[in-house]
Each structure stands twice: as C-alpha cells, then as structure tokens.
Short mmCIF file of C-alpha atoms in Angstrom, two decimals:
data_model
loop_
_atom_site.label_atom_id
_atom_site.label_comp_id
_atom_site.label_asym_id
_atom_site.label_seq_id
_atom_site.Cartn_x
_atom_site.Cartn_y
_atom_site.Cartn_z
CA MET A 1 0.00 0.00 0.00
CA GLY A 2 1.31 3.44 -0.95
CA VAL A 3 2.04 6.18 1.57
CA ILE A 4 -1.00 8.29 0.70
CA LEU A 5 -3.46 5.41 0.80
CA GLN A 6 -2.04 4.36 4.16
CA CYS A 7 -2.57 7.90 5.49
CA ILE A 8 -6.16 7.85 4.24
CA LYS A 9 -6.74 4.51 5.97
CA ASP A 10 -5.24 5.76 9.24
CA SER A 11 -7.26 8.99 9.16
CA ASN A 12 -10.54 7.35 10.15
CA SER A 13 -11.51 3.79 11.05
CA LYS A 14 -14.78 4.26 9.15
CA ILE A 15 -12.88 4.41 5.83
CA THR A 16 -11.97 1.21 3.98
CA THR A 17 -9.20 1.43 1.41
CA PHE A 18 -8.18 -0.94 -1.35
CA GLU A 19 -5.80 -0.70 -4.25
CA SER A 20 -6.92 -0.87 -7.85
CA TYR A 21 -5.33 -0.50 -11.25
CA LYS A 22 -3.22 2.65 -11.26
CA HIS A 23 -2.96 4.52 -14.54
CA VAL A 24 -2.74 7.87 -16.29
CA ILE A 25 -6.12 9.00 -17.61
CA ASN A 26 -6.07 9.98 -21.26
CA GLU A 27 -6.03 13.77 -21.84
CA ASP A 28 -9.08 13.37 -24.06
CA ALA A 29 -11.20 12.60 -20.97
CA LEU A 30 -12.67 16.10 -20.85
CA ASP A 31 -15.85 16.51 -18.85
CA PHE A 32 -15.76 20.09 -17.58
CA PHE A 33 -17.72 21.63 -20.47
CA GLY A 34 -17.40 19.01 -23.17
CA GLY A 35 -14.68 19.05 -25.78
CA TYR A 36 -14.83 22.80 -26.27
CA GLU A 37 -12.67 25.47 -24.66
CA ASP A 38 -15.49 28.01 -24.44
CA HIS A 39 -18.63 28.10 -22.32
CA THR A 40 -22.22 27.99 -23.43
CA PRO A 41 -24.00 31.35 -23.36
CA SER A 42 -25.24 32.37 -19.92
CA SER A 43 -28.96 32.82 -19.32
CA ASN A 44 -28.81 36.58 -19.88
CA ALA A 45 -26.73 36.30 -23.09
CA THR A 46 -29.69 36.83 -25.40
CA GLN A 47 -30.83 39.98 -23.68
CA SER A 48 -30.72 43.08 -25.82
CA HIS A 49 -27.21 44.24 -26.62
CA PRO A 50 -25.36 45.24 -29.80
CA LYS A 51 -24.78 42.54 -32.39
CA TYR A 52 -21.43 43.71 -33.72
CA ALA A 53 -18.33 44.61 -31.71
CA GLU A 54 -16.77 46.59 -34.57
CA LEU A 55 -17.70 49.81 -36.27
CA HIS A 56 -17.66 48.57 -39.86
CA PRO A 57 -18.75 44.91 -40.16
CA ASN A 58 -19.03 43.41 -43.62
CA THR A 59 -22.74 42.64 -43.69
CA ASP A 60 -22.65 41.35 -47.28
CA LEU A 61 -19.88 38.72 -47.19
CA HIS A 62 -19.87 38.32 -43.37
CA TYR A 63 -16.07 38.17 -43.40
CA HIS A 64 -12.97 40.33 -43.91
CA GLU A 65 -9.94 39.18 -45.90
CA MET A 66 -6.55 40.20 -44.52
CA ASP A 67 -3.97 41.83 -46.79
CA MET A 68 -1.03 39.43 -46.58
CA ASP A 69 1.43 42.18 -47.51
CA ASP A 70 0.41 43.90 -44.27
CA VAL A 71 0.86 40.61 -42.42
CA TYR A 72 4.40 40.17 -43.78
CA ASP A 73 5.23 43.77 -42.87
CA LYS A 74 4.53 42.91 -39.23
CA HIS A 75 7.06 40.08 -39.28
CA ASN A 76 9.61 40.52 -36.44
CA GLN A 77 7.51 43.45 -35.17
CA SER A 78 4.92 41.51 -33.22
CA LYS A 79 3.09 43.17 -30.35
CA LEU A 80 2.30 39.69 -28.97
CA LYS A 81 4.97 39.19 -26.30
CA TYR A 82 3.53 36.82 -23.68
CA PHE A 83 2.00 33.38 -24.24
CA LEU A 84 0.21 31.50 -21.47
CA ASP A 85 -0.89 27.88 -21.37
CA GLY A 86 -1.74 25.19 -18.86
CA SER A 87 -1.35 21.42 -18.94
CA ARG A 88 -2.34 18.63 -16.61
CA HIS A 89 -1.94 14.89 -16.08
CA ILE A 90 -4.61 12.92 -14.21
CA TYR A 91 -3.97 9.67 -12.33
CA LYS A 92 -6.60 7.16 -11.17
CA THR A 93 -4.76 5.43 -8.33
CA SER A 94 -7.02 3.56 -5.88
CA ASP A 95 -10.47 3.45 -4.25
CA ILE A 96 -11.97 4.02 -0.83
CA ILE A 97 -15.27 2.94 0.70
CA ILE A 98 -17.23 5.35 2.88
CA ASN A 99 -20.70 4.40 4.16
CA GLY A 100 -20.90 1.56 1.67
CA VAL A 101 -20.11 3.69 -1.42
CA VAL A 102 -16.94 3.24 -3.49
CA TYR A 103 -15.14 6.48 -4.38
CA PRO A 104 -12.04 6.90 -6.56
CA VAL A 105 -8.81 8.46 -5.29
CA VAL A 106 -7.50 10.66 -8.09
CA ALA A 107 -4.29 12.67 -8.28
CA GLY A 108 -3.40 15.46 -10.67
CA GLN A 109 -0.23 17.16 -11.81
CA ILE A 110 -0.80 20.70 -13.08
CA VAL A 111 1.69 22.99 -14.80
CA VAL A 112 0.78 26.53 -15.87
CA GLY A 113 3.47 28.53 -17.65
CA CYS A 114 3.93 31.85 -19.40
CA CYS A 115 6.69 32.33 -21.98
CA SER A 116 7.83 35.72 -23.25
CA ARG A 117 9.46 36.73 -26.50
CA GLU A 118 12.31 39.16 -27.09
CA GLY A 119 13.18 39.43 -30.76
CA ARG A 120 13.18 35.85 -32.01
CA GLN A 121 13.95 34.29 -28.63
CA ILE A 122 11.23 32.72 -26.47
CA SER A 123 11.96 32.03 -22.81
CA VAL A 124 10.50 32.22 -19.30
CA GLU A 125 11.82 35.50 -17.94
CA ASN A 126 10.68 34.95 -14.33
CA PRO A 127 10.23 31.22 -13.56
CA GLU A 128 9.29 31.88 -9.92
CA HIS A 129 6.12 33.73 -10.94
CA MET A 130 5.59 32.56 -14.52
CA CYS A 131 5.74 28.82 -14.01
CA LYS A 132 3.47 27.15 -11.47
CA ARG A 133 3.49 23.40 -10.81
CA GLU A 134 1.08 21.71 -8.43
CA ILE A 135 0.45 18.12 -7.43
CA VAL A 136 -3.04 17.77 -6.02
CA LEU A 137 -5.22 15.00 -4.61
CA ALA A 138 -8.96 14.79 -5.33
CA LEU A 139 -10.97 13.02 -2.61
CA PRO A 140 -14.74 12.78 -2.03
CA ASP A 141 -16.20 15.37 0.32
CA LYS A 142 -17.35 12.40 2.44
CA PHE A 143 -13.67 11.98 3.39
CA ASP A 144 -14.41 14.54 6.09
CA ILE A 145 -16.76 12.09 7.81
CA ASP A 146 -17.00 14.08 11.05
CA LYS A 147 -17.56 17.36 9.14
CA LEU A 148 -14.63 19.22 10.64
CA GLY A 149 -14.35 21.62 7.72
CA SER A 150 -11.49 22.94 5.58
CA HIS A 151 -9.00 22.75 8.47
CA TYR A 152 -9.40 18.97 8.38
CA TYR A 153 -8.17 18.81 4.78
CA ALA A 154 -5.23 21.10 5.61
CA HIS A 155 -4.30 18.87 8.57
CA GLN A 156 -4.51 15.68 6.51
CA LEU A 157 -2.37 17.30 3.82
CA GLU A 158 0.33 18.03 6.42
CA VAL A 159 0.16 14.43 7.66
CA MET A 160 0.53 13.05 4.11
CA ASN A 161 3.43 15.33 3.17
CA ALA A 162 5.21 14.55 6.45
CA ALA A 163 4.83 10.80 5.77
CA LEU A 164 6.26 11.28 2.27
CA ARG A 165 9.25 13.21 3.62
CA ASP A 166 9.83 10.57 6.27
CA LYS A 167 9.95 7.75 3.72
CA TYR A 168 11.55 9.38 0.68
CA LYS A 169 13.71 12.07 2.38
CA GLU A 170 15.05 14.61 -0.13
CA ASN A 171 13.42 12.72 -3.02
CA ALA A 172 9.93 13.16 -1.59
CA ILE A 173 7.25 14.82 -3.71
CA GLN A 174 4.83 17.13 -1.91
CA PHE A 175 1.12 17.65 -2.53
CA SER A 176 -0.10 21.25 -2.79
CA GLN A 177 -3.65 20.63 -1.68
CA ILE A 178 -6.47 18.15 -1.21
CA ILE A 179 -9.46 19.13 -3.33
CA PRO A 180 -12.83 17.63 -2.31
CA TYR A 181 -15.27 16.67 -5.05
CA SER A 182 -19.03 16.57 -4.55
CA THR A 183 -20.77 13.29 -3.75
CA GLU A 184 -24.28 14.79 -3.78
CA ASP A 185 -26.71 13.53 -6.39
CA SER A 186 -27.84 16.11 -8.91
CA SER A 187 -30.59 16.01 -11.49
CA ASP A 188 -28.29 18.04 -13.78
CA ASP A 189 -25.49 15.48 -13.60
CA LYS A 190 -24.91 14.15 -17.10
CA ASN A 191 -22.33 11.63 -15.89
CA VAL A 192 -24.12 8.68 -14.38
CA GLY A 193 -23.12 5.16 -13.43
CA ARG A 194 -19.86 3.86 -12.08
CA ASP A 195 -17.71 6.68 -13.52
CA LYS A 196 -19.78 9.52 -12.06
CA TYR A 197 -17.37 10.25 -9.21
CA LEU A 198 -14.32 9.82 -11.42
CA HIS A 199 -15.70 12.52 -13.73
CA ARG A 200 -16.22 14.84 -10.79
CA ALA A 201 -12.68 14.24 -9.52
CA ILE A 202 -11.26 15.04 -12.96
CA SER A 203 -13.39 18.19 -13.11
CA VAL A 204 -12.10 19.69 -9.85
CA ILE A 205 -8.51 19.09 -11.00
CA GLN A 206 -9.30 20.73 -14.33
CA ASN A 207 -10.91 23.60 -12.42
CA GLU A 208 -7.70 24.04 -10.44
CA MET A 209 -5.70 24.37 -13.66
CA MET A 210 -8.09 27.03 -14.96
CA ASP A 211 -7.92 28.86 -11.62
CA GLN A 212 -4.14 28.91 -11.81
CA GLU A 213 -4.34 30.30 -15.36
CA GLN A 214 -6.67 33.06 -14.12
CA LEU A 215 -4.28 33.88 -11.27
CA MET A 216 -1.34 34.13 -13.67
CA VAL A 217 -3.27 36.47 -15.97
CA GLN A 218 -4.05 38.52 -12.88
CA TYR A 219 -0.34 38.64 -11.95
CA LEU A 220 0.66 39.83 -15.44
CA CYS A 221 -1.98 42.53 -15.41
CA LYS A 222 -1.28 43.83 -11.93
CA THR A 223 2.50 43.96 -12.38
CA ASN A 224 2.13 46.24 -15.43
CA LEU A 225 3.94 43.81 -17.73
CA LEU A 226 1.27 44.22 -20.40
CA GLY A 227 0.81 47.21 -22.64
CA ILE A 228 0.19 48.43 -26.16
CA ASP A 229 3.42 46.81 -27.39
CA SER A 230 3.36 43.74 -25.15
CA TRP A 231 0.13 41.76 -25.42
CA LEU A 232 -0.64 38.44 -23.74
CA VAL A 233 -2.07 35.53 -25.72
CA LYS A 234 -3.84 33.08 -23.42
CA ASP A 235 -4.52 29.61 -24.76
CA GLY A 236 -8.25 29.03 -24.33
CA THR A 237 -11.14 31.22 -23.40
CA LEU A 238 -11.09 34.29 -21.18
CA GLU A 239 -14.69 33.65 -20.13
CA TYR A 240 -14.64 33.10 -16.39
CA LYS A 241 -17.47 31.05 -14.87
CA LYS A 242 -17.66 30.61 -11.12
CA ASP A 243 -19.22 27.13 -11.50
CA PHE A 244 -15.90 25.99 -12.98
CA SER A 245 -13.77 27.28 -10.11
CA ASN A 246 -12.57 25.68 -6.88
CA ARG A 247 -12.22 29.14 -5.35
CA LYS A 248 -15.85 30.22 -5.18
CA ASP A 249 -15.09 32.41 -2.17
CA VAL A 250 -12.29 34.27 -4.00
CA ASN A 251 -13.02 36.86 -6.66
CA LEU A 252 -11.21 35.72 -9.78
CA ASP A 253 -13.58 37.66 -12.00
CA ILE A 254 -11.83 39.04 -15.05
CA ALA A 255 -13.02 42.59 -14.32
CA GLN A 256 -10.80 42.68 -11.23
CA TYR A 257 -7.63 42.48 -13.31
CA THR A 258 -7.20 46.26 -13.88
CA ASP A 259 -7.30 48.06 -17.23
CA HIS A 260 -4.36 46.00 -18.51
CA ILE A 261 -6.88 43.26 -19.28
CA GLN A 262 -7.46 45.16 -22.55
CA HIS A 263 -4.09 43.77 -23.69
CA VAL A 264 -5.07 40.11 -23.13
CA ILE A 265 -6.30 37.97 -26.03
CA GLY A 266 -7.93 34.56 -25.62
CA VAL A 267 -7.34 32.09 -28.46
CA SER A 268 -9.27 28.81 -28.55
CA LYS A 269 -8.33 25.83 -30.73
CA LEU A 270 -11.50 23.86 -29.96
CA PHE A 271 -14.67 25.91 -29.94
CA ASN A 272 -18.42 25.66 -30.22
CA ALA A 273 -19.15 26.89 -33.74
CA GLU A 274 -22.74 27.70 -32.73
CA LEU A 275 -21.77 29.82 -29.72
CA LEU A 276 -22.91 33.02 -31.44
CA SER A 277 -25.95 31.57 -33.18
CA TYR A 278 -28.23 33.82 -31.17
CA GLN A 279 -26.38 36.75 -32.81
CA GLU A 280 -25.82 35.28 -36.28
CA LYS A 281 -28.02 32.34 -37.27
CA ARG A 282 -25.61 31.15 -39.99
CA ILE A 283 -22.45 31.54 -37.92
CA GLY A 284 -21.46 27.86 -38.22
CA GLN A 285 -21.67 28.01 -42.01
CA ILE A 286 -19.82 31.34 -42.11
CA ILE A 287 -16.93 29.91 -40.07
CA ALA A 288 -16.79 26.69 -42.11
CA GLN A 289 -16.64 28.61 -45.40
CA LEU A 290 -14.08 31.20 -44.33
CA PRO A 291 -11.36 31.69 -46.97
CA ALA A 292 -7.73 31.42 -45.92
CA HIS A 293 -6.40 34.52 -44.08
CA ALA A 294 -9.91 35.83 -43.45
CA ARG A 295 -11.89 36.53 -40.31
CA THR A 296 -15.55 36.73 -39.50
CA ASN A 297 -17.14 39.92 -38.35
CA ALA A 298 -16.48 40.68 -34.70
CA TYR A 299 -19.54 40.03 -32.55
CA VAL A 300 -20.53 40.97 -29.02
CA PHE A 301 -20.82 37.93 -26.76
CA ARG A 302 -22.45 38.48 -23.39
CA HIS A 303 -21.21 36.24 -20.59
CA GLU A 304 -21.50 36.61 -16.79
CA ASN A 305 -22.38 40.33 -17.08
CA HIS A 306 -19.37 41.11 -19.30
CA ASN A 307 -19.21 41.88 -23.02
CA TYR A 308 -16.59 40.10 -25.10
CA CYS A 309 -15.44 40.91 -28.61
CA VAL A 310 -15.38 37.56 -30.44
CA TRP A 311 -14.40 36.60 -33.97
CA TYR A 312 -13.01 33.61 -35.89
CA LEU A 313 -9.87 33.58 -38.04
CA ARG A 314 -8.72 31.04 -40.65
CA MET A 315 -4.94 30.97 -40.51
CA ARG A 316 -3.95 29.23 -43.73
CA GLN A 317 -5.02 27.32 -46.80
CA ASN A 318 -4.98 23.64 -45.87
CA PRO A 319 -5.49 21.29 -48.85
CA ARG A 320 -6.31 18.32 -46.57
CA PRO A 321 -8.12 19.59 -43.49
CA ASN A 322 -9.42 17.18 -40.87
CA ASN A 323 -12.72 19.08 -40.79
CA HIS A 324 -14.24 22.40 -41.82
CA PHE A 325 -12.86 24.07 -38.69
CA SER A 326 -9.25 23.00 -39.12
CA ASP A 327 -6.96 26.04 -39.21
CA VAL A 328 -9.64 28.22 -37.59
CA ILE A 329 -9.19 29.80 -34.17
CA LYS A 330 -11.65 31.66 -31.98
CA VAL A 331 -10.28 35.04 -30.82
CA GLU A 332 -11.72 37.11 -27.99
CA PHE A 333 -10.98 39.93 -25.62
CA LEU A 334 -12.90 41.80 -22.96
CA MET A 335 -14.73 44.95 -23.97
CA LEU A 336 -14.26 47.59 -21.27
CA ASP A 337 -17.43 49.43 -22.36
CA ASP A 338 -20.32 49.01 -24.79
CA LYS A 339 -18.72 51.04 -27.57
CA PRO A 340 -17.85 49.15 -30.80
CA LEU A 341 -14.16 49.04 -31.70
CA LYS A 342 -12.53 50.36 -34.82
CA THR A 343 -12.42 47.63 -37.45
CA GLN A 344 -8.73 48.43 -37.97
CA ILE A 345 -7.94 47.35 -34.38
CA ILE A 346 -9.48 43.92 -34.93
CA ASP A 347 -7.76 43.63 -38.32
CA ASN A 348 -4.36 44.46 -36.75
CA ILE A 349 -4.78 41.84 -34.02
CA SER A 350 -5.76 39.31 -36.69
CA LYS A 351 -2.69 40.14 -38.77
CA HIS A 352 -0.40 39.70 -35.76
CA LEU A 353 -2.03 36.32 -35.07
CA LEU A 354 -1.57 35.27 -38.71
CA ASN A 355 2.14 35.94 -38.25
CA GLU A 356 2.14 33.31 -35.49
CA ALA A 357 0.66 30.66 -37.79
CA GLY A 358 4.09 29.64 -39.08
CA PRO A 359 6.06 27.57 -38.61
CA VAL A 360 3.60 24.81 -37.78
CA CYS A 361 3.97 21.87 -35.39
CA PHE A 362 2.77 19.35 -37.97
CA GLY A 363 3.60 15.80 -36.87
CA LYS A 364 4.23 16.98 -33.30
CA ASP A 365 0.63 17.72 -32.33
CA SER A 366 -2.63 16.48 -33.84
CA ARG A 367 -4.08 19.98 -33.32
CA TRP A 368 -1.34 21.58 -35.41
CA GLY A 369 -3.78 23.32 -37.77
CA ASN A 370 -5.32 25.32 -34.91
CA HIS A 371 -2.07 25.93 -33.01
CA LEU A 372 -0.14 29.18 -32.81
CA TYR A 373 3.51 28.18 -32.73
CA PRO A 374 4.54 30.24 -29.63
CA VAL A 375 1.58 28.72 -27.76
CA TYR A 376 2.73 25.27 -28.85
CA LEU A 377 6.23 26.07 -27.52
CA THR A 378 4.72 27.27 -24.23
CA GLU A 379 2.70 24.07 -23.93
CA SER A 380 5.84 22.06 -24.66
CA TYR A 381 7.67 23.98 -21.93
CA CYS A 382 4.89 23.19 -19.45
CA LYS A 383 4.99 19.49 -20.30
CA ALA A 384 8.78 19.48 -19.89
CA LYS A 385 8.28 20.55 -16.25
CA TYR A 386 6.30 17.41 -15.38
CA ILE A 387 7.57 15.07 -12.70
CA TYR A 388 7.79 11.48 -13.90
CA ASP A 389 4.23 10.05 -13.81
CA GLN A 390 5.19 6.75 -12.20
CA LYS A 391 6.80 8.57 -9.27
CA ILE A 392 3.47 10.17 -8.39
CA ILE A 393 1.46 7.00 -8.96
CA ASN A 394 3.78 4.94 -6.74
CA VAL A 395 3.35 7.13 -3.65
CA ILE A 396 -0.44 6.86 -3.73
#
C-alpha cells in the first residue's frame, strides 16, 4: 500500500481502502464543459445588446480578408509578447469505501506557464512567478466524515506530506492541496453510473488548472507587464465562470484584473461553432466557409455580465483539413465598455495572429492546424516541467 493510501486509511476507522489498477487518464477525458474550450451562453446572453463589436462589419460577405502584404510587414515586429498555457496529467490510483459507497482516489499534476518573447527568442523570464506546478489530490467530500471543515483537509495534507518526507527524504514529492469533489446527487449530472465520481474528480482538478491560469493572468496585469506593445495571448477562453472554479469564495472575475486586461487575447483551438448563433443564425456556415487569411465579423458575446469581442480567423489554406474548422481559431478579448471598436484594431490583431501561424507543429501535435507556434512552444515547456508520472502513482 502506498504512503497516501495508508494515510487515508489511518485517518478514520470508518474508511476502507483498497488498491486498484493505477494509470494515467487519457487527456481526451474532458468533462468540464465538453470538448470545447469556451462556455455555453449564460442565461442573460440573449438579452438586448449590440450585435457587432466593430464599427464597420461586412454585412454582405460576413467576413474580412486580410492583406497578406500587411501581415508580412509585421514580421519581427509583433506586439504579442507573452504566451500562457496550462497542462495537466490525471492519475486514477485507488479506491476508498465510505458508508458503503466506493469512491475513486484521483491525483493530478498541473503545470501553468507563461513564456515571453524578445526578438526571435522565447523564454521564461521569471520562472518563480511565470511557471506554477502543483500536485493535487482529489478526494470525495465524504472523506471529512466528522464534518470538521477545511482545516481537516489542511491537517490531513500536512500528515501526508510529512509521511512522504519521512519515507523518501530529499526525493519526496509534496502535494499542494487536497481538493474535495461533490458526492451529492444532482438532477443536472450528465455523468451517471460507475464513472460519475471519477468525472467529478477530474473536473475539480481541471478547475484548479483554470484557476491557476486566471491567477497568472491577474499577476501579469497587476504587475504592469502588459501594454500596447506587449500583449498576452492566453490559450483558451477568457470567459470566467464561477461554477468551474474551486475558489468560489475568492473573486477571480476578469473585471478585477485592472485596465491592462485590454491587452489580453484569448485564443481557442476547440470551440463551439454555434456559440454566437443567437447573434448570427448562420455563424457555423460562415466559419466553415471562411477563406484562408480571413476573419468573421467581430460580434458581441455576453457572458457573466461582461461583453466580449469575439471573432473567428482562418490561418492558412490547408489542402487536406481534418474538418471544416481545421486552421480556424476563436479570438476574444474583454470589452471595457459598450462602444464598438474600430475595425482596424481587430484587423491588426488578426494580422499579428496570422504571423504566429508559421512555422507549424505538424507531426508533433494532432491539433497543429489550430495551433499558434509560440503557444505550442509554451505548452511544450509546461509538459517538460512534469515530474515522472510513475513517481506520483507509486506514492499513492
């Protein structure tokens, strides 16, 4: 029996532990909001607000083609300096029985990193603040049988880490936190059957990764690192939803980030093509038929009482796409007021993003068509910071 499982067994005589097949869960096991990186519209999304986020939308063609000469002129003059991404590994390690119900014990390794670019060099300029690695343990909320509260989890975490140090000395890994997952039945729960609790455990670990990404965006904004000539590209959506956070008592809302949030761009590789269908009924068709180096009109998307400027950009001509949305990315940023933006601003951002479309990571990543190369490098950096999987699995 591993050190962690032994600590769980010793914590309360009412808990029965037993080992099961230990393995890494495939990264495709996404259950937080499906396979997409964006959220579904909130209930107030369809309330009256402007349709377009730009002053001069093309209402005839529904798209704008970028002048590639302008794109080439921006080569080596990019205003996109910072690139943020997160990565995680999930481990199903063992099971415990509490009050006759079997619950999985799940561990997660999370790495969130932010690379910066000077000239043609990409690096991590401040690893202490721009690279965060956590090893977390997801346990059922029933683990706190006597309902002692959050202090109980903190105490058990200390006990587990002390046991790891005692056995492995200087080679010991340390867990950052124990994250409880809900065991309450819910009529809205789409995951039923034997894997219901496993899905919930994966979700709280995924939530922790997204929380860490939000905190790093907050750090970059508050330390004045961002500006008109140093934008941040965050992999994935900027849309913050409290239901997908483990820190419901902490305000991670994007509006708290200061005005520097206007220099943060969210870029999603996997997106819901019908997200804006309440604004543009044919949006899925418009995205699928986008020519190379063209973008859709910029639309206003209302989410959690904030307006976002959202558009879609096809980065290249791909003769053999996997689907109609290969080479298309969703781009978004927060609108600080209700005023539409100059179309030139959205065009300039699109042209800078087109400059990041080459080289490509073909053969290195199945999502290569939707990847911006600096984001791919940042993701590769994050994955290089992983501790060996088997080392984590063995201690559970």
